[in-house]
mmCIF file of C-alpha atoms in Angstrom:
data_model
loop_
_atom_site.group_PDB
_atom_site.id
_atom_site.type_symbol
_atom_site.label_atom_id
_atom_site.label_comp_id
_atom_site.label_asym_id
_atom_site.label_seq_id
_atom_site.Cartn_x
_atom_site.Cartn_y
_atom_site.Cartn_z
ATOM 1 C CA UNK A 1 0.000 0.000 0.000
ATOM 2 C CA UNK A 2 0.896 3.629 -0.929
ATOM 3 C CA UNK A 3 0.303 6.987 0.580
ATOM 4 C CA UNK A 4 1.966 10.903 -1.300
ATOM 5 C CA UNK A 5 3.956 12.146 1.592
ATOM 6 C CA UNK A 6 2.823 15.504 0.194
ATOM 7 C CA UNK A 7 6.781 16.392 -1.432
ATOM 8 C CA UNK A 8 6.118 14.649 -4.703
ATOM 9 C CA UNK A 9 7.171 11.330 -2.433
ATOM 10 C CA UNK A 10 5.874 8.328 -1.224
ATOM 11 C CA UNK A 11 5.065 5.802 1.728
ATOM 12 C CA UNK A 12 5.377 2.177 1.163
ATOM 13 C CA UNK A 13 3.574 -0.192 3.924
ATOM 14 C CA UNK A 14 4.110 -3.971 3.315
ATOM 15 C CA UNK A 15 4.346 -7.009 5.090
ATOM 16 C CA UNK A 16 7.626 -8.818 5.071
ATOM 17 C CA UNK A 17 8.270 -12.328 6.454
ATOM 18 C CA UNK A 18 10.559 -12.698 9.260
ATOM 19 C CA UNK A 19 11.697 -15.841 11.166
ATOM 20 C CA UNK A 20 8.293 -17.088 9.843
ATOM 21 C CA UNK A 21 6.250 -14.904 10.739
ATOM 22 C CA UNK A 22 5.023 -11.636 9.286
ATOM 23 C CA UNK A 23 5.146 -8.142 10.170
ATOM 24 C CA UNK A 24 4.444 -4.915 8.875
ATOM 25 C CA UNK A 25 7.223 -2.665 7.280
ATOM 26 C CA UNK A 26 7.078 1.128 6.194
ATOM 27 C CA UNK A 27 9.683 2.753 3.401
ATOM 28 C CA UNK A 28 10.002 6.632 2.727
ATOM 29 C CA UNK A 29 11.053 7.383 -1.088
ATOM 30 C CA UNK A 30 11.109 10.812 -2.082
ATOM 31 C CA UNK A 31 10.784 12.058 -5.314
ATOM 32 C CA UNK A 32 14.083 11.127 -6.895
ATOM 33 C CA UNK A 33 13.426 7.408 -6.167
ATOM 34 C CA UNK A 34 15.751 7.647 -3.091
ATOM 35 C CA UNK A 35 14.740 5.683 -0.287
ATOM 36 C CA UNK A 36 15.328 7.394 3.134
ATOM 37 C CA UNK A 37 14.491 4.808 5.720
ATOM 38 C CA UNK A 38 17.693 2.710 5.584
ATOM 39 C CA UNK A 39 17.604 -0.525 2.937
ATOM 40 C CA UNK A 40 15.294 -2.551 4.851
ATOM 41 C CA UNK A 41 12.853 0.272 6.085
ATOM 42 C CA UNK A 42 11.356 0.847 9.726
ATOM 43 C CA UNK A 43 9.540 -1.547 11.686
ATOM 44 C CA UNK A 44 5.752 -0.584 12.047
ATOM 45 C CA UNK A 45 4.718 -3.432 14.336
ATOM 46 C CA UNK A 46 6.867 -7.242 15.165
ATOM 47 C CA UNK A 47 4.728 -8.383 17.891
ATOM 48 C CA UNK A 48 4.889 -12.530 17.876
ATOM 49 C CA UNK A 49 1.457 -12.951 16.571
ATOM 50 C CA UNK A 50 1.873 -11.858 12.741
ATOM 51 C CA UNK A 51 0.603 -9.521 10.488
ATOM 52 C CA UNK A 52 -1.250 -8.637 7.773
ATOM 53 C CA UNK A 53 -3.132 -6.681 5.153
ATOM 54 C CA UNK A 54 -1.701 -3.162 5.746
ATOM 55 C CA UNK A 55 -3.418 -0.004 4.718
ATOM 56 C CA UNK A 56 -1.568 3.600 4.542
ATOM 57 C CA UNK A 57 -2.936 7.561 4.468
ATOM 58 C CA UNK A 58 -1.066 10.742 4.550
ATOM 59 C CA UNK A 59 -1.184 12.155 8.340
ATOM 60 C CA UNK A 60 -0.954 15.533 6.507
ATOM 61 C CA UNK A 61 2.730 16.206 8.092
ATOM 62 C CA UNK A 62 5.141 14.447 5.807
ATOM 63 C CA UNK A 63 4.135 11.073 7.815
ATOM 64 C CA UNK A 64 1.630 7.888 7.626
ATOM 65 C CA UNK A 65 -0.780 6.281 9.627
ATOM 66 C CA UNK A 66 -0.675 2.517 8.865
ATOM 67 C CA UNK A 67 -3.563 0.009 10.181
ATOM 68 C CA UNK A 68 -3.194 -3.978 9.616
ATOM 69 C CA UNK A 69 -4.642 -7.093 10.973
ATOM 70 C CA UNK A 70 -3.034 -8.722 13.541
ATOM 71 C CA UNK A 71 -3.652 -12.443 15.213
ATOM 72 C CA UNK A 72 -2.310 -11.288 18.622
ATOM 73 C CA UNK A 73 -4.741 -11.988 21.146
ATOM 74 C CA UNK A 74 -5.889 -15.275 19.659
ATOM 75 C CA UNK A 75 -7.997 -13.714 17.058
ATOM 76 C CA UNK A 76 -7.419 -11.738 14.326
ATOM 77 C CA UNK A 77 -7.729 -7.583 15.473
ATOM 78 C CA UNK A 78 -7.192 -4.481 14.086
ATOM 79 C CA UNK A 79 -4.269 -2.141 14.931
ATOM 80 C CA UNK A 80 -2.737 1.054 13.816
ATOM 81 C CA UNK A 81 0.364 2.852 14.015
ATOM 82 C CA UNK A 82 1.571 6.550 12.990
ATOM 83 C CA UNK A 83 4.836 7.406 11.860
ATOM 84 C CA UNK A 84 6.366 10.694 11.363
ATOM 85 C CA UNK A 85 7.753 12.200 8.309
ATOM 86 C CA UNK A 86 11.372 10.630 9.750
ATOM 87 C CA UNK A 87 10.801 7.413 10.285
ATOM 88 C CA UNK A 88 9.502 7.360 13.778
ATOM 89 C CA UNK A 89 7.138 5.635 15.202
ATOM 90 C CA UNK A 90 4.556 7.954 16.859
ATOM 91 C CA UNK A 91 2.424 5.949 19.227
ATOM 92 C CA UNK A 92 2.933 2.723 21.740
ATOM 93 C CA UNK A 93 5.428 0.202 19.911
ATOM 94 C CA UNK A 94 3.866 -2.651 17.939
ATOM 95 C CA UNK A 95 1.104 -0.213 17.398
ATOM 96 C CA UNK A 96 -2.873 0.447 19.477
ATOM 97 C CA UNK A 97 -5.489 -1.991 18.836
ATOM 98 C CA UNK A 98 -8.553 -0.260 17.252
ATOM 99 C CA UNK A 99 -11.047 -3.338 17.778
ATOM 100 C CA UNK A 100 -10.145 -6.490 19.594
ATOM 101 C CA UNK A 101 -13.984 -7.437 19.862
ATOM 102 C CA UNK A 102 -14.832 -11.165 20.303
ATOM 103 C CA UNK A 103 -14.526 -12.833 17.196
ATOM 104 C CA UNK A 104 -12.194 -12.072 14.436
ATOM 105 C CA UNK A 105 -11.818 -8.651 12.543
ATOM 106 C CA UNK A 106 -10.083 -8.580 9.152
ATOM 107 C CA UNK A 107 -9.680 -6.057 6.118
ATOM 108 C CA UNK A 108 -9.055 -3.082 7.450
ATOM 109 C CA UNK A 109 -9.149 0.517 5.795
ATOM 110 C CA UNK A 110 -8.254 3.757 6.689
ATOM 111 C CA UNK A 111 -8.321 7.063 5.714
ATOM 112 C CA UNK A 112 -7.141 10.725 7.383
ATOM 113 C CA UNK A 113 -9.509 13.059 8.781
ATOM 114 C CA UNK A 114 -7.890 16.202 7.538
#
């Protein structure tokens, strides 16, 4: 998944496999095609449980907000993360779980409010 970064640049969210499990990375490339994270981009979330289906907006500041699903508390649950226009993660590591209701949760979206 894509998002602008809003300098003619992008943010790349993707899951990458790891030890055999998944997780969810995030790459900055500005407009040149140069990619400013490091070669292997910044971890968004590696909690044990895996994860999956990541979706990516503009936060409006030159950063992302990233949600995925996530089979962490024996279920599958939704969880986002924000990251800054650097390459930091802005909330609690691995990310905040928007619904962990009984029963699984899958496909999430997201979108900024402006």
């Amino acid at each position: 998944m894509i998002a602008s970064d809003g300098s003619s640049g992008a943010i790349i969210a993707y899951p990458v496999c790891r030890a055999g499990v998944s997780h969810i990375i995030a790459q900055h490339v500005n407009s040149l095609g140069v990619v400013l994270w490091g070669d292997e981009g910044i971890d968004v979330c590696t909690a044990t449980g895996g994860q999956g289906s990541p979706t990516i907006t503009s936060d409006g500041a030159g950063g992302a907000l990233v949600a995925w699903m996530e089979y962490r508390n024996e279920s599958w649950d939704i969880y986002a993360q924000r990251v800054n226009a650097s390459g930091t993660v802005q909330w609690s590591a691995n990310g905040v779980a928007l619904c962990t209701a009984t029963g699984g949760q899958d496909s999430p979206m997201i979108t900024s409010d402006g």
